[in-house]
XYZ file of C-alpha atoms in Angstrom:
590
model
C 54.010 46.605 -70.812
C 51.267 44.258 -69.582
C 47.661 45.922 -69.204
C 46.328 46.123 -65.344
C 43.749 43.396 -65.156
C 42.152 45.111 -62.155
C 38.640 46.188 -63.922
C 37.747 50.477 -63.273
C 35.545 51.535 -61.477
C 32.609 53.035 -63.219
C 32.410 56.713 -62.943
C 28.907 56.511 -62.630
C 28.814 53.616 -59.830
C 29.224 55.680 -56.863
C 27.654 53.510 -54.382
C 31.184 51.521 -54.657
C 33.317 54.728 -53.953
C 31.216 55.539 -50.653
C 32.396 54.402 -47.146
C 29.921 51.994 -45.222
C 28.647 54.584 -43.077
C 27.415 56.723 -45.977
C 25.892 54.403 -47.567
C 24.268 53.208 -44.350
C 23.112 56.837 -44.163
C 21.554 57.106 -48.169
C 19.634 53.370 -47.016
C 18.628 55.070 -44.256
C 17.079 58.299 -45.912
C 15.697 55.647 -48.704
C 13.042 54.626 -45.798
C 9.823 56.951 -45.405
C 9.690 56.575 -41.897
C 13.366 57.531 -41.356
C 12.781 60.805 -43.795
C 9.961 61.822 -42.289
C 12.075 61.323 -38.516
C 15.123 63.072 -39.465
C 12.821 65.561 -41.490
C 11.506 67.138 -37.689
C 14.255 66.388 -36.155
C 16.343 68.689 -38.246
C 13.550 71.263 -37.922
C 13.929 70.767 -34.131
C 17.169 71.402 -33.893
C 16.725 74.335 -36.482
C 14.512 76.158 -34.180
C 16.998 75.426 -31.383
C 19.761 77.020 -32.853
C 18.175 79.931 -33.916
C 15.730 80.534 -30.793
C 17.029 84.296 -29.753
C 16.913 84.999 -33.216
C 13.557 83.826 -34.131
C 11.535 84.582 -30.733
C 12.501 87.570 -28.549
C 11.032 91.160 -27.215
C 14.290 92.958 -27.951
C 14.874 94.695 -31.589
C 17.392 92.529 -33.294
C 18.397 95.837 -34.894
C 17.395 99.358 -34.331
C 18.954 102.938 -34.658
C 18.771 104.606 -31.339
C 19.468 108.497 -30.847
C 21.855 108.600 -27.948
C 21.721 111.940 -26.326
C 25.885 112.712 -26.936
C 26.513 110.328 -30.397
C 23.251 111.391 -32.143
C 21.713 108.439 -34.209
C 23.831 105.351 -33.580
C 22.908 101.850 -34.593
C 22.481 98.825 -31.664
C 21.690 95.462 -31.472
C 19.562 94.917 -28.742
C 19.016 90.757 -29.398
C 22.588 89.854 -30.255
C 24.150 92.175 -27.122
C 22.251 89.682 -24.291
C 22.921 86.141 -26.275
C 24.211 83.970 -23.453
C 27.168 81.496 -23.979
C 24.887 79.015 -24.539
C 22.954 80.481 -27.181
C 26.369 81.482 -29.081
C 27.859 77.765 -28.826
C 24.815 76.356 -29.704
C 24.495 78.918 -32.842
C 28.336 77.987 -33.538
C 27.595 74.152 -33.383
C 24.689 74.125 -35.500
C 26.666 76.265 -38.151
C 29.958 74.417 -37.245
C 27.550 70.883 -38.380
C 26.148 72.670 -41.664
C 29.456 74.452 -42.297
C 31.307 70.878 -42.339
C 28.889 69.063 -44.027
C 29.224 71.263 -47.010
C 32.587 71.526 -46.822
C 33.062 67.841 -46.434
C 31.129 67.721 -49.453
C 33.257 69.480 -51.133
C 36.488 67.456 -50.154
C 39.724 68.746 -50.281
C 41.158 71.312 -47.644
C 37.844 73.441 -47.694
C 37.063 71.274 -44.863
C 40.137 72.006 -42.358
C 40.170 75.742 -43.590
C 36.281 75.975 -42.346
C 36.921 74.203 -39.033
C 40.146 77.329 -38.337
C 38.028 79.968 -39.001
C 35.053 78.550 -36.719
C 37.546 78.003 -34.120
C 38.899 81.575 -34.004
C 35.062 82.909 -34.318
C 34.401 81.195 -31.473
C 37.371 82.302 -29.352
C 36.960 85.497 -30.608
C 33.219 85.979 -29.811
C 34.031 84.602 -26.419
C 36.845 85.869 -25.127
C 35.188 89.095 -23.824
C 32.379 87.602 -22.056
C 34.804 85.500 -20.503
C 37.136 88.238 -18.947
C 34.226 90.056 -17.399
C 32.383 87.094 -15.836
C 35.723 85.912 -14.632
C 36.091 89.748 -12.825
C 32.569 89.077 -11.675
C 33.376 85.735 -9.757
C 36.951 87.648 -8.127
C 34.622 90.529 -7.369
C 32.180 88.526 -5.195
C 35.058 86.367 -3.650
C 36.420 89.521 -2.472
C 32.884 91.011 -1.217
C 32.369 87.335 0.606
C 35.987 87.261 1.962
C 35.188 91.223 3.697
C 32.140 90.106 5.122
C 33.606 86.966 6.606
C 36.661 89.104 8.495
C 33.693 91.312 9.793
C 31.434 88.532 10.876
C 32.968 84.930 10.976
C 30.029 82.659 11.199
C 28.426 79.729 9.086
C 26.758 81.576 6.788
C 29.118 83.575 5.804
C 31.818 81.018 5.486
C 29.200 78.782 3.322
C 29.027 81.706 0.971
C 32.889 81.891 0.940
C 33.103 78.504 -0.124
C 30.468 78.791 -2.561
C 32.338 81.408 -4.517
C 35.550 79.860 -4.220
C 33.944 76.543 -5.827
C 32.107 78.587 -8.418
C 35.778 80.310 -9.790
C 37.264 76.654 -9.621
C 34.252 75.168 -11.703
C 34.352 78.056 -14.068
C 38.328 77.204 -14.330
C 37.903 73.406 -14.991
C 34.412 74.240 -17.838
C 35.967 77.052 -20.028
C 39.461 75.270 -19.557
C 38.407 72.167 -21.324
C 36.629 74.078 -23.689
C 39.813 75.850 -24.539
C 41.673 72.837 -24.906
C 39.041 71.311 -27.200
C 38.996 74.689 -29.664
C 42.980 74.740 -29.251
C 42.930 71.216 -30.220
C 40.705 71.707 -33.216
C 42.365 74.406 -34.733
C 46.223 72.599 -34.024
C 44.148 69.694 -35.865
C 43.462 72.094 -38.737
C 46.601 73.477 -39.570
C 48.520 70.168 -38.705
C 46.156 68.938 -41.719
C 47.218 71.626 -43.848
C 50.570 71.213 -43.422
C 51.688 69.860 -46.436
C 49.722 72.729 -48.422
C 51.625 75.961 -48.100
C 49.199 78.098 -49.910
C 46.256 76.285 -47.842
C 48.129 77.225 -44.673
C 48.443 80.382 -45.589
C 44.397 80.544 -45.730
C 43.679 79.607 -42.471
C 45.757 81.629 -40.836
C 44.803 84.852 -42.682
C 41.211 84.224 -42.055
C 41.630 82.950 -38.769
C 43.137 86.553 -38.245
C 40.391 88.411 -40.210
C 37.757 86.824 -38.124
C 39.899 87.483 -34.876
C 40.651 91.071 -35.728
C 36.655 91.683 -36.870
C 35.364 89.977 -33.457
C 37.160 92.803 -31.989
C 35.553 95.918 -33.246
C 32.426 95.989 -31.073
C 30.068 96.715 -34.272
C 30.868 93.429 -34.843
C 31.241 91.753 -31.544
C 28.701 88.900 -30.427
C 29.895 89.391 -26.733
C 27.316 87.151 -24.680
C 26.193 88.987 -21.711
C 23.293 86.752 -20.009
C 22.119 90.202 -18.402
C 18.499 90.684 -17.635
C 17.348 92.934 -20.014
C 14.808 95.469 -19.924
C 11.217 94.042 -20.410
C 8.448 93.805 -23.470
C 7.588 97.944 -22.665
C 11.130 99.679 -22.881
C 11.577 98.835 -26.313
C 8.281 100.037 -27.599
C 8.114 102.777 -25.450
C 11.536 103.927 -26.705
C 10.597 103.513 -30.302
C 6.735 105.263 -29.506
C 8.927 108.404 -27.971
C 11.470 109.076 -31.155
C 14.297 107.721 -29.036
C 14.410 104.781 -31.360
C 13.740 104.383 -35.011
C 14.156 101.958 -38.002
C 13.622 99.197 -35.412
C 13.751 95.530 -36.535
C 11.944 92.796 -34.563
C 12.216 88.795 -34.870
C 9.673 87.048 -36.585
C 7.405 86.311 -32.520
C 8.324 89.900 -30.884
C 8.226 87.961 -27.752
C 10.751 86.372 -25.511
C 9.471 83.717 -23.626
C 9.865 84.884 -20.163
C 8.055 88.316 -20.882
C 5.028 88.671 -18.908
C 2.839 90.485 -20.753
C 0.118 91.273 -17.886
C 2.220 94.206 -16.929
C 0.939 96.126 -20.002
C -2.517 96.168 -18.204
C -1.344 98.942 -15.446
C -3.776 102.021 -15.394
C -2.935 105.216 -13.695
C -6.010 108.050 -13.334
C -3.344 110.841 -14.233
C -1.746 108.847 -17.380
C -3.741 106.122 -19.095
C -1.800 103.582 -20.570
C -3.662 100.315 -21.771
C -2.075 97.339 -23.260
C -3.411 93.861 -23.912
C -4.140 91.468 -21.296
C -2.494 88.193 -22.359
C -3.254 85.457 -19.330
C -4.266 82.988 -20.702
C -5.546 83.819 -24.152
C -6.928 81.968 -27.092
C -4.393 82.041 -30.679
C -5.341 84.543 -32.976
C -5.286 88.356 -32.777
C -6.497 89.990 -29.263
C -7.394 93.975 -29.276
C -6.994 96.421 -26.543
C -10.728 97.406 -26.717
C -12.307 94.754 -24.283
C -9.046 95.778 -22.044
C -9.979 99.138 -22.192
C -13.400 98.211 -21.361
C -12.665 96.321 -18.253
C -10.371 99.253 -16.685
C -13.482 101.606 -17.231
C -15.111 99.272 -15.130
C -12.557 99.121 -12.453
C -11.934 102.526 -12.184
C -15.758 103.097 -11.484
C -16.213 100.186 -9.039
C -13.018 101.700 -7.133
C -14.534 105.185 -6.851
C -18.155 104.235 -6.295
C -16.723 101.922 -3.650
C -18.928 98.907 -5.080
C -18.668 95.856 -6.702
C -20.019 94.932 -10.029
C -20.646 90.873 -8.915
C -22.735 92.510 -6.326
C -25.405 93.767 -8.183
C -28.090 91.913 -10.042
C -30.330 93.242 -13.045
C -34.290 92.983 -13.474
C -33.870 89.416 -13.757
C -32.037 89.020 -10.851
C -29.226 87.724 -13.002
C -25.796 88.519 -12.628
C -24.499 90.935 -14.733
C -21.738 90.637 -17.574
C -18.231 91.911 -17.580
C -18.344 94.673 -20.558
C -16.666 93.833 -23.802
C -16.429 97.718 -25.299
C -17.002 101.001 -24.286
C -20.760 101.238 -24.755
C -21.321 98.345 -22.407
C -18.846 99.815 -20.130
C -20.715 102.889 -19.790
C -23.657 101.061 -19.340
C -22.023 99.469 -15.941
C -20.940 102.678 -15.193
C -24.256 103.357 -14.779
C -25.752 100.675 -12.791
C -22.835 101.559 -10.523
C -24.380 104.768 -10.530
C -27.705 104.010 -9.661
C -26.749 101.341 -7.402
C -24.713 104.206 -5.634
C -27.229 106.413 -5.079
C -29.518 103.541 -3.508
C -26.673 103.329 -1.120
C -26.152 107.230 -0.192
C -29.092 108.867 -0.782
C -28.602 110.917 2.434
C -25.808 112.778 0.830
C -26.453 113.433 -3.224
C -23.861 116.190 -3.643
C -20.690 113.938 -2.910
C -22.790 111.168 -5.787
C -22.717 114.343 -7.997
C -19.224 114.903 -7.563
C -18.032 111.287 -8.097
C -20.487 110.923 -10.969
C -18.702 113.680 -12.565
C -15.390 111.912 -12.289
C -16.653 108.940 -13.420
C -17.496 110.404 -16.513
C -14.178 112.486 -17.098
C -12.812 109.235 -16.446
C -14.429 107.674 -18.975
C -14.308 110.387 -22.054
C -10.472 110.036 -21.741
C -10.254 106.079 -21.675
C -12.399 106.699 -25.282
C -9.022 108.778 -26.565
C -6.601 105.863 -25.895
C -5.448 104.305 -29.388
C -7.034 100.841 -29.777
C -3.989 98.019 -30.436
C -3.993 94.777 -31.459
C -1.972 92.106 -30.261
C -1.476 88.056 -32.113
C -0.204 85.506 -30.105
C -0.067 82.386 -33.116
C -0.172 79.934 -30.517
C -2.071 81.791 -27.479
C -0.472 82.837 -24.367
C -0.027 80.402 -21.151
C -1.636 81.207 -17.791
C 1.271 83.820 -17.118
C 1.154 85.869 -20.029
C 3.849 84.554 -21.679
C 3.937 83.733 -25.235
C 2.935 79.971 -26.504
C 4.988 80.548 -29.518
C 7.790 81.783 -28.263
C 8.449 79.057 -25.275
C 7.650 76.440 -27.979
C 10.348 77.686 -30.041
C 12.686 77.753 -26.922
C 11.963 74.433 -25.546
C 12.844 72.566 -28.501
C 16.203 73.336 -26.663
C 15.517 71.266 -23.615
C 14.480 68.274 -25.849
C 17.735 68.308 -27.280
C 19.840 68.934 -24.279
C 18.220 65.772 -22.024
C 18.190 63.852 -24.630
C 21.778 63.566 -26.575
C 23.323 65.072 -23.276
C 21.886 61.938 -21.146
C 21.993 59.269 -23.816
C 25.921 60.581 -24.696
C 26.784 59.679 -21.357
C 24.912 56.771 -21.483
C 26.977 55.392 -24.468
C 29.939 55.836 -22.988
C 29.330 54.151 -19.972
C 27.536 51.153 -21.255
C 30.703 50.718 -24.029
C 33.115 51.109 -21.693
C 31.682 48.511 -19.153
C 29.908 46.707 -21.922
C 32.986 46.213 -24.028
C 35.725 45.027 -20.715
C 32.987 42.458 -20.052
C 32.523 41.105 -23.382
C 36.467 40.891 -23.971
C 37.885 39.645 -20.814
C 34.801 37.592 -20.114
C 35.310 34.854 -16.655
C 34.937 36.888 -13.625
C 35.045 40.122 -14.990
C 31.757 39.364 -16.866
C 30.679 38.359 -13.613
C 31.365 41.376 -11.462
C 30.570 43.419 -13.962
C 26.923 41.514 -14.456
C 26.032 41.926 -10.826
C 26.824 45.744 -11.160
C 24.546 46.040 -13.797
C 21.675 44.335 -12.510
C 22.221 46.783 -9.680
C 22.395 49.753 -11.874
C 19.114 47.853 -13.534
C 16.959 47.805 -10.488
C 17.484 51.606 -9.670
C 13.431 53.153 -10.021
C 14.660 56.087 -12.419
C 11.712 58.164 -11.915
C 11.696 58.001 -8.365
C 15.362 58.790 -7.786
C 14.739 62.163 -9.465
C 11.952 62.517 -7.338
C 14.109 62.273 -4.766
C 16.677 64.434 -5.743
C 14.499 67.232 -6.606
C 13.404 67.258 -3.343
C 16.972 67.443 -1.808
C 18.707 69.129 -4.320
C 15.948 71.345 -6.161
C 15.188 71.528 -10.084
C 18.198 71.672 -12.306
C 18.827 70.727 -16.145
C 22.279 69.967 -15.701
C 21.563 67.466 -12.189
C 18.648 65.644 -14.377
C 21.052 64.847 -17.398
C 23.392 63.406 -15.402
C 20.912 61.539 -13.485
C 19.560 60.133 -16.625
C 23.341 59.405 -18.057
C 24.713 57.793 -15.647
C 21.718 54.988 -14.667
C 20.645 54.517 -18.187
C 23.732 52.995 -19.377
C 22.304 49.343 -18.686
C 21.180 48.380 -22.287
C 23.981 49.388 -24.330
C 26.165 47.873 -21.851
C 24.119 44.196 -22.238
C 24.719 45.132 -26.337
C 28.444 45.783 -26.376
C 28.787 42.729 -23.898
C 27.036 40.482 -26.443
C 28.070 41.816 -29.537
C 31.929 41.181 -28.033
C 31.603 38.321 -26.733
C 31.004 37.268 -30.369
C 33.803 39.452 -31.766
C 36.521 37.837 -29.199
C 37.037 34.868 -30.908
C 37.334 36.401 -34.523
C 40.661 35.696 -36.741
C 41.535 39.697 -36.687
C 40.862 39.785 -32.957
C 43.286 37.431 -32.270
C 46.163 38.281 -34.556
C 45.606 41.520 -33.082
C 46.139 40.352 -29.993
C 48.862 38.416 -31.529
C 50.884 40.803 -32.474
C 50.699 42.566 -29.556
C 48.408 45.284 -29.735
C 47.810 47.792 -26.773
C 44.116 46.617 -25.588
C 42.578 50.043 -26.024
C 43.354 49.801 -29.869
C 41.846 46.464 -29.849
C 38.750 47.227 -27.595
C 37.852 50.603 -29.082
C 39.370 50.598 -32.833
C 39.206 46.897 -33.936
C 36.031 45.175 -32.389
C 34.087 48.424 -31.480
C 33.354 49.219 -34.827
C 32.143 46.054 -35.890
C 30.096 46.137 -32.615
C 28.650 49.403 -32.748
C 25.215 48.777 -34.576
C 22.764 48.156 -31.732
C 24.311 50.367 -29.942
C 22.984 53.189 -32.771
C 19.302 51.487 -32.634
C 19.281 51.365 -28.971
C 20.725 55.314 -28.684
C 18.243 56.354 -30.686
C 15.002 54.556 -28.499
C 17.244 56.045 -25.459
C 17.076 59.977 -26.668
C 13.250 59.565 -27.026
C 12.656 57.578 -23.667
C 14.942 60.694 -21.943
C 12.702 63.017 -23.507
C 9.659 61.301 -22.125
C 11.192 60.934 -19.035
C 12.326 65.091 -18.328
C 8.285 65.376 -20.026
C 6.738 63.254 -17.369
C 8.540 64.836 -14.571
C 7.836 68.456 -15.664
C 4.260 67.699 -15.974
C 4.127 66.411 -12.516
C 5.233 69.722 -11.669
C 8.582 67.932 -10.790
C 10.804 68.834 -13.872
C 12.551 72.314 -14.251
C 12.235 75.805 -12.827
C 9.224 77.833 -14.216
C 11.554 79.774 -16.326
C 12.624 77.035 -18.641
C 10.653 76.458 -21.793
C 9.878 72.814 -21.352
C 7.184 71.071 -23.201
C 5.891 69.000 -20.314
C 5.605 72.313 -17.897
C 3.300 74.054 -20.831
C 1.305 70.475 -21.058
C 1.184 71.005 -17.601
C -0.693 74.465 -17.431
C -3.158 72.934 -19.559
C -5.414 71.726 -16.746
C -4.152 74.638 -14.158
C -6.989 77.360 -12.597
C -10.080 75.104 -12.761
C -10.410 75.019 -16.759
C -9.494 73.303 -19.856
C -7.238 75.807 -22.181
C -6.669 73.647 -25.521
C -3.965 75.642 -26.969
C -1.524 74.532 -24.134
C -2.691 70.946 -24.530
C -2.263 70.456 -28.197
C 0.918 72.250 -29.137
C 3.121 71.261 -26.581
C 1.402 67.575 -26.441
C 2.148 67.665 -30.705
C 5.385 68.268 -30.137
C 6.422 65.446 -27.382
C 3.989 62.894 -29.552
C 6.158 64.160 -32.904
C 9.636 64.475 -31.414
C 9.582 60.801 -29.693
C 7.960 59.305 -32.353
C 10.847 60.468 -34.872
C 13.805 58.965 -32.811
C 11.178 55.810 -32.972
C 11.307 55.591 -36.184
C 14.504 56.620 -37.181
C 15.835 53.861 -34.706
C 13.249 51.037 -35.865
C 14.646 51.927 -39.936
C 18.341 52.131 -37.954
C 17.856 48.464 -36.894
C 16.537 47.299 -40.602
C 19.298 49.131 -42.063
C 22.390 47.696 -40.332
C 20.756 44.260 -39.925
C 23.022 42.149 -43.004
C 19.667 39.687 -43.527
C 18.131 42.538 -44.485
C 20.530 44.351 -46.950
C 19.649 42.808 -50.415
């Protein structure tokens, strides 16, 4: 028996048992600049993921005393998770999930993708039932008000709803194909593993059957929930107890100033939040300015209207000794106003006073905001946290249909070349000379702010420069040996277009991706600090930058975070994409 002369493979030389595209990833890491990128990105898209979880007003656990159940224990924060929020917190686990499992090789892998593909069906099955109801329910209420009434209006908003069931149909349908898909995928892998098989279909089960008990249902709502107040107030009146809170007790729409409502019969003072500096804020300076408005509305005059000895104007008070010191120039200023009739001064002196021994009984509190609060009221920290969303939406949403426009164009007009290549050049110097900025501009105007609208927007005319890549990088791969005995032996063109030349074609594509997910970011940043980007409810990091310079002052706190974060998010898809282009570049790989 004659020995193999083919030499083994080292045990310990694992850089010859890795695919290309690992080890392009390990060079990759190897670079500073790239570390340090995919370093914040990751923590990005952390914070993404886990945005209801780590920012938001309602308890994320508490045990509330129901009047007929007794003590019972709720979830507040996982009851109003929108499908959004639970397919982006399955994604980001789906990523880790496979990564490690990948890692771990075998059928660990296939196993893990079943049993995320049943947790999500199972999580959304609910939500989906009811919001489907929902859409028949206002078809129905539309369709009755049309037979009463038949006029424009009415018909628009019969149309409306009847587009909004068939978009809902075509969205969660293709969803459903792609987790059906997935899990067929799965067990068609597993096949050949009978015990394996056997796995994935028990815990696929287990997971279903678990979803179902409504302890442990995630059943997205998207219902508007009560406010900051209800929560506290129900734990402050025993209806609540053993209440757990995420790490910034604020969601980011809350608007705090309605804390600051003072009734005569029932004093209730919270913390005024517009616009306040980071760090801790107490209710004593709060409580100070109500004394002062309570007085000015019962002594029927104005505090800016009075001057001191100085004939300076005097300050808004800060505590309660400096409020009762306005309460007396009020006071005084009063009875230079009314001396005719003294008794009815008496009488509102004495309220004033009443007044003010029971604002001294209210409890001081103490609010932090770590970041400040914007000019609304709303938590710094907590929008931050939340728009790290947006940045990831516009910018792999947009630059994902990019890509697969410019490859698709890019690619028939590298292979077929002649007059293809033409037509196809004159299209994208069209596409080229479209003024992106302004064309959103525009169809704001027409078609209002939306997320979804400014994705596409950005998808379909950035496509331009990986379409001028693929086109050169095939026209270069067309006349290779494997190309043509491809072709040769008669190869369907999409196999040869997509599986033979692609691949080898594919590297500035990567660079020039990761340049396009930064300039998207810039671009939805620009826009929303025009005051042109997204609604005021969305967390976006140019509409905080924005509020910087609002009201006739300079508030810091909403230039520097949200400014940090732009500057830090664009400048890691920079660098990952400038050690991207070292990396793949074969005169550089020593």
């Amino acid at each position: 028996m004659t020995k193999s002369i083919t030499p083994e493979i080292a045990k310990r030389d694992v850089r010859q048992r890795r695919s290309l595209m690992a080890q392009t990833f390990l060079r990759l890491l190897g670079r500073k600049g790239a570390l340090v990128g995919c370093i914040w990105i990751a923590i990005t898209a952390t914070l993404a993921a886990w945005a209801p979880l780590l920012a938001n007003s309602r308890p994320l656990a508490w045990r509330y005393v129901d009047p007929q159940r007794g003590p019972i224990w709720q979830f507040p924060a996982f009851e109003m998770l929108t499908p959004q929020d639970v397919m982006f917190l399955a994604g980001f686990l789906l990523g880790i999930g496979a990564l490690a499992c990948f890692r771990a090789g075998g059928k660990v892998f296939w196993v893990y993708l079943a049993a995320m593909c049943a947790t999500f069906a199972g999580s959304m099955a609910f939500h989906l039932i009811d919001q489907h109801q929902q859409l028949n329910n206002a078809i129905t209420s539309n369709f009755t008000i049309y037979q009463k009434q038949a006029n424009n209006a009415n018909r628009l908003a019969l149309d409306s709803s009847w587009w909004s069931l068939a978009w809902w149909w075509v969205r969660w349908s293709l969803l459903a194909l792609g987790v059906v898909a997935i899990f067929t995928l799965s067990l068609f892998r597993l096949r050949m593993s009978k015990a394996w098989l056997l796995v994935a279909l028990l815990l696929s089960t287990g997971i279903l059957t678990v979803m179902m008990v409504p302890m442990f249902r995630v059943e997205p709502t998207g219902i508007s929930a009560p406010g900051y107040d209800f929560y506290r107030q129900a734990i402050k009146d025993g209806r609540a107890k053993n209440a757990y809170f995420a790490i910034i007790p604020y969601s980011p729409n809350d608007d705090l100033p309605e804390q600051t409502t003072v009734k005569p019969d029932e004093l209730q003072v919270g913390v005024r939040n517009n616009l306040r500096r980071p760090g801790k804020h107490p209710v004593i300076p709060d409580i100070a300015q109500e004394m002062q408005v309570q007085a000015e509305a019962l002594y029927g005059i104005r505090l800016y209207e009075l001057k001191d000895e100085q004939g300076k104007d005097i300050p808004t008070p800060d505590n309660i000794q400096s409020a009762r010191n306005v309460g007396e120039v009020l006071w005084r200023a009063y009875q230079q106003r009314n001396s005719s009739n003294p008794e009815r001064g008496e009488v509102i002196y004495e309220q004033v006073r009443n007044l003010f021994d029971r604002f001294e009984q209210i409890t001081p509190q103490t609010r932090t905001h770590v970041m400040g609060t914007t000019y609304n009221g709303q938590d710094l920290a907590s929008r931050m946290i939340h728009g790290s969303r947006i940045a990831l939406y516009i910018g792999f949403i947009s630059t994902g249909i990019a890509v697969v426009i410019g490859v698709i164009i890019g690619g028939i007009m590298g292979y077929f070349s002649g007059w293809v290549d033409l037509i196809g050049l004159q299209l994208v110097e069209i596409f080229a000379s479209i003024p992106v900025i302004m064309l959103l501009i525009m169809i704001v105007a027409f078609y209002g702010r939306s997320l979804e609208l400014m994705m596409v927007v950005l998808g379909l005319t950035g496509w331009v420069g990986y379409a001028y890549f693929v086109r050169a990088e095939f026209l270069k791969l067309r006349k290779m040996d494997y190309v043509l005995a491809a072709r040769a032996t008669g190869t369907p063109l999409h196999l040869i277009l997509f599986k033979h030349m692609l691949p080898n074609g594919v590297a500035p594509v990567l660079v020039g991706a990761s340049f396009g997910i930064a300039g998207a970011i810039m671009t939805e940043a620009t826009l929303s600090f025009l005051g042109l980007g997204l609604e005021p409810t969305e967390s976006s990091w140019g509409q905080m930058l924005n509020q910087a310079r609002q009201g006739g002052s300079f508030a810091w706190w909403l230039a520097i975070f949200p400014g940090s974060a732009i500057f830090l998010t664009v400048f890691a898809y920079n660098l990952i994409g400038e050690a991207l282009r070292d990396v793949i570049d074969p005169r550089a790989v020593k």
